[in-house]
Each structure stands twice: as structure tokens, then as C-alpha cells.
């Protein structure tokens, strides 16, 4: 089978542009596979994964999995990576994982909207990411690693106390809203001086007053005073 790599109990089917798990993959490898790597495909569904009941590690990076993601019961799964997919609903995912992957210890969600950091949006910062980690650990208290970081004792204690309040509700933006809103570019200049053809000065109030003895030069001289 082209693209299939098998090494002991490790099975890889990477970069094959498949939208679903091939039936023959489960039939031929499901009964012995403990590690399954399906990264760099076009997966939108995990139907067929039920054939891999003994999985301990599942790699699903760089696919097109969204909020309708459904995993079968995987009681032995301890490692799951879902980096760079299309997951936005964090709470739904965590509730689902708590139900079907009770042994989960390592989870990585980098590159999804559900994981707020600079990889997804420049508007997110370290505080957003800390709140996200706190909420994830509240929902999945047995995790030892989250994304690229080991879970600390302090994080675990904070999640126990504050995790329930760390959920961030994000506004939903429709495609119509995006299409109708004009594109805006950031500029530090006041609105009166943003036109390239306008060379008028802009006056404003300053909270600081100079009381020194020496001249401040011509910093505040207008063109009509020269």
C-alpha cells in the first residue's frame, strides 16, 4: 500500500491527501497498532478509527478536523496531537476527550483557534495562553504535558481553584460581516493627516508644559511663522 509505513506497532500514513481514514488501513493494521500517525492529510472525519482500539499515541497534525470531531473510545490513549487543525470550540473538545480518552496525559492543540497564542492571532498574548492552560487543566486534570510545556504543580493548583472561571467566550464573526467591513490598516497618525495628498498640520493638546530656562528650538513653530 503506497504511503504506508509500518515499524513494529507504529503505523504511519502521512501526506496522502486522504479526507477519511482508508478502510483497509484499519483492517490491516488496527488490531496491532499502538501508535498511528495520520498527519499532513485532509482529514475532516475520524470515521474508521474505531478499528484501532489499542492505540496509545495518535498524531493528527495538519489536517482539517473541526468542531464536529468525534473520537471512538480509546481507553489506552495517552498522547494526542491535533496541531494545526480547525478546532474553535475548546470546551466541547475537552468534554469529549474526558469521556473517550480517560488515560490522556499529553495533549497538543497549537495552531488551532481554540488555542489562543501568536501562532493563531497577533491579538493574543501570554496571558490569553495562561488562561487557556488553566481551563484545559481544569477539564483534564490528569494531563502531564500541554502543547509544548510540562504541566507544573502551580498550574495544577491554580486550575483547581480558578479553572472553572477561565473559559473565554469568543464572538462569532460571519463571512458576511467580514465581507462588509472595510479593510483597515494601522497607522499612528491622527485621522486628519492620514491622506497622502493632505499636508495640513494637525493641532492637539499636550499634557506636558515646558518650564525650563533654555529654548526648545523651533519644535512648535508653524510653517506660516518661518
Coordinates of C-alpha atoms in Angstrom, one line a residue:
X1 CA 0.0 0.0 0.0
X2 CA 1.6 3.2 -1.2
X3 CA 2.4 5.7 1.6
X4 CA 2.0 3.2 4.4
X5 CA 5.0 2.8 6.8
X6 CA 4.9 0.1 9.4
X7 CA 7.5 -0.4 12.1
X8 CA 6.5 -2.8 14.8
X9 CA 3.4 -1.4 16.4
X10 CA 3.9 2.0 14.8
X11 CA 1.9 2.9 11.7
X12 CA 2.3 6.0 9.6
X13 CA 0.2 7.2 6.7
X14 CA 1.4 10.7 6.2
X15 CA 0.8 13.3 3.4
X16 CA -1.6 11.2 1.3
X17 CA -4.3 13.8 0.9
X18 CA -7.0 11.5 2.2
X19 CA -10.2 13.0 3.5
X20 CA -11.1 10.0 5.6
X21 CA -9.2 7.0 7.1
X22 CA -8.9 4.3 4.5
X23 CA -10.9 1.2 5.4
X24 CA -8.1 -1.1 4.5
X25 CA -5.8 0.7 6.9
X26 CA -7.9 -0.2 9.9
X27 CA -8.5 -3.7 8.5
X28 CA -4.8 -4.4 8.0
X29 CA -3.2 -2.5 11.0
X30 CA -6.0 -1.8 13.5
X31 CA -5.5 -4.9 15.5
X32 CA -1.8 -4.3 16.4
X33 CA -1.2 -0.6 16.0
X34 CA -0.3 1.3 19.2
X35 CA 1.0 4.5 17.5
X36 CA -0.8 5.9 14.5
X37 CA 0.4 9.0 12.6
X38 CA -2.1 10.5 10.1
X39 CA -0.5 14.0 9.9
X40 CA -0.4 16.1 6.7
X41 CA -3.6 14.8 5.2
X42 CA -7.0 16.4 4.5
X43 CA -9.0 14.6 7.2
X44 CA -12.4 16.0 8.1
X45 CA -13.7 12.9 9.8
X46 CA -12.2 10.2 12.0
X47 CA -14.7 7.6 11.0
X48 CA -12.8 4.3 10.8
X49 CA -10.6 5.0 13.8
X50 CA -12.7 2.6 15.8
X51 CA -10.7 -0.3 14.3
X52 CA -7.7 1.0 16.3
X53 CA -8.9 0.2 19.8
X54 CA -5.4 -0.4 21.3
X55 CA -3.9 3.0 20.3
X56 CA -1.6 4.7 22.8
X57 CA -0.5 7.6 20.6
X58 CA -2.4 9.4 17.9
X59 CA -0.9 12.1 15.7
X60 CA -3.4 14.1 13.7
X61 CA -1.4 17.3 13.0
X62 CA -2.0 19.4 9.9
X63 CA -5.5 18.2 8.9
X64 CA -8.9 19.8 8.5
X65 CA -10.6 18.5 11.6
X66 CA -13.1 20.9 13.1
X67 CA -15.6 21.1 16.0
X68 CA -17.5 18.1 14.7
X69 CA -14.5 15.9 15.6
X70 CA -15.6 12.5 17.1
X71 CA -13.2 10.0 18.6
X72 CA -14.2 6.5 19.5
X73 CA -13.5 5.2 23.0
X74 CA -9.7 4.8 23.3
X75 CA -9.0 3.7 26.9
X76 CA -5.3 3.3 26.4
X77 CA -4.6 6.5 24.5
X78 CA -2.1 8.7 26.5
X79 CA -0.8 11.0 23.7
X80 CA -2.9 13.1 21.3
X81 CA -1.7 15.9 19.0
X82 CA -4.1 17.9 17.0
X83 CA -1.8 20.8 16.0
X84 CA -2.9 23.0 13.0
X85 CA -6.5 21.9 12.5
X86 CA -9.7 23.9 12.5
X87 CA -10.9 23.5 16.1
X88 CA -12.5 26.5 17.7
X89 CA -14.8 25.1 20.4
X90 CA -12.4 24.3 23.2
X91 CA -14.9 23.3 25.8
X92 CA -16.7 20.8 23.6
X93 CA -13.4 19.2 22.6
X94 CA -12.2 18.9 26.2
X95 CA -15.5 17.4 27.4
X96 CA -15.4 14.9 24.6
X97 CA -11.8 13.9 25.4
X98 CA -12.6 13.5 29.1
X99 CA -15.2 11.0 28.1
X100 CA -13.4 8.9 25.4
X101 CA -9.7 9.2 26.4
X102 CA -9.6 8.7 30.2
X103 CA -5.8 7.9 30.2
X104 CA -4.8 11.0 28.2
X105 CA -1.6 12.6 29.6
X106 CA -0.2 14.6 26.6
X107 CA -2.3 16.9 24.5
X108 CA -1.2 19.5 21.9
X109 CA -3.6 21.9 20.2
X110 CA -1.2 24.5 18.8
X111 CA -2.2 26.2 15.6
X112 CA -6.0 26.0 16.3
X113 CA -8.3 28.9 17.1
X114 CA -9.2 27.1 20.3
X115 CA -5.6 27.6 21.5
X116 CA -5.0 31.3 21.8
X117 CA -1.4 32.3 21.0
X118 CA 0.6 34.2 18.5
X119 CA 0.5 31.2 16.1
X120 CA -3.2 31.9 15.6
X121 CA -3.6 35.6 16.1
X122 CA -1.3 38.5 16.8
X123 CA -4.0 39.9 19.1
X124 CA -3.4 37.1 21.6
X125 CA -0.7 37.2 24.3
X126 CA 0.9 35.2 27.0
X127 CA -2.0 36.0 29.4
X128 CA -4.5 34.6 27.0
X129 CA -2.5 31.4 26.7
X130 CA -2.2 31.1 30.5
X131 CA -6.0 31.3 30.9
X132 CA -6.3 28.7 28.2
X133 CA -3.9 26.3 30.0
X134 CA -5.8 26.9 33.3
X135 CA -9.1 25.9 31.7
X136 CA -7.7 22.9 29.9
X137 CA -6.2 21.6 33.1
X138 CA -9.4 22.1 34.9
X139 CA -11.2 20.0 32.4
X140 CA -8.4 17.4 32.0
X141 CA -6.7 17.3 35.4
X142 CA -4.5 14.2 34.6
X143 CA -2.5 15.9 31.8
X144 CA 1.2 16.0 32.3
X145 CA 2.1 17.9 29.2
X146 CA 0.0 20.5 27.4
X147 CA 1.2 21.7 24.0
X148 CA 5.0 22.1 24.3
X149 CA 5.2 22.6 28.0
X150 CA 5.2 20.4 31.0
X151 CA 2.3 21.0 33.4
X152 CA 3.6 22.5 36.7
X153 CA 2.3 21.9 40.2
X154 CA 1.4 25.6 40.4
X155 CA -0.7 25.4 37.2
X156 CA -2.4 22.3 38.5
X157 CA -3.3 24.0 41.8
X158 CA -4.5 27.2 40.1
X159 CA -6.7 25.1 37.7
X160 CA -8.3 23.5 40.7
X161 CA -9.2 26.9 42.2
X162 CA -9.8 29.1 39.2
X163 CA -10.1 26.9 36.2
X164 CA -13.9 26.9 36.0
X165 CA -13.8 30.7 35.5
X166 CA -11.1 30.7 32.8
X167 CA -13.4 30.0 29.9
X168 CA -13.2 32.6 27.2
X169 CA -16.3 33.2 25.1
X170 CA -15.3 34.5 21.7
X171 CA -17.7 36.4 19.4
X172 CA -18.7 34.6 16.3
X173 CA -18.0 36.5 13.1
X174 CA -19.9 35.5 10.0
X175 CA -18.4 35.6 6.5
X176 CA -21.0 38.4 5.6
X177 CA -19.6 40.6 8.4
X178 CA -16.1 40.1 7.2
X179 CA -17.1 40.9 3.6
X180 CA -19.0 44.0 4.5
X181 CA -16.4 45.5 6.9
X182 CA -13.7 47.7 5.1
X183 CA -10.1 46.7 5.4
X184 CA -8.3 48.8 7.9
X185 CA -4.6 49.3 8.2
X186 CA -3.0 50.5 11.4
X187 CA -1.4 54.0 11.4
X188 CA -0.2 56.0 14.4
X189 CA -1.2 59.3 12.6
X190 CA -4.4 61.2 13.5
X191 CA -7.3 60.7 11.1
X192 CA -6.9 64.3 9.7
X193 CA -3.4 63.6 8.4
X194 CA -3.8 60.1 7.0
X195 CA -4.5 61.2 3.4
X196 CA -1.3 61.1 1.4
X197 CA -2.4 64.2 -0.6
X198 CA -3.1 66.3 2.5
X199 CA -0.3 68.2 4.0
X200 CA -2.2 70.2 6.6
X201 CA -0.9 70.3 10.1
X202 CA -2.8 68.7 13.0
X203 CA -3.3 70.5 16.3
X204 CA -3.8 68.8 19.6
X205 CA -3.4 69.3 23.3
X206 CA -0.4 68.1 25.2
X207 CA -0.4 67.2 28.9
X208 CA 3.2 68.3 29.4
X209 CA 4.3 72.0 29.7
X210 CA 8.0 73.1 29.4
X211 CA 9.2 75.3 32.2
X212 CA 13.0 75.3 31.6
X213 CA 15.2 78.3 31.1
X214 CA 16.6 77.3 27.7
X215 CA 14.8 77.5 24.4
X216 CA 13.2 74.4 23.0
X217 CA 14.2 75.5 19.5
X218 CA 11.7 75.6 16.7
X219 CA 9.8 72.4 17.7
X220 CA 6.5 74.2 17.8
X221 CA 7.0 76.8 15.0
X222 CA 4.3 76.6 12.2
X223 CA 5.1 76.9 8.5
X224 CA 3.4 80.4 8.3
X225 CA 5.7 81.7 11.1
X226 CA 9.0 81.0 9.2

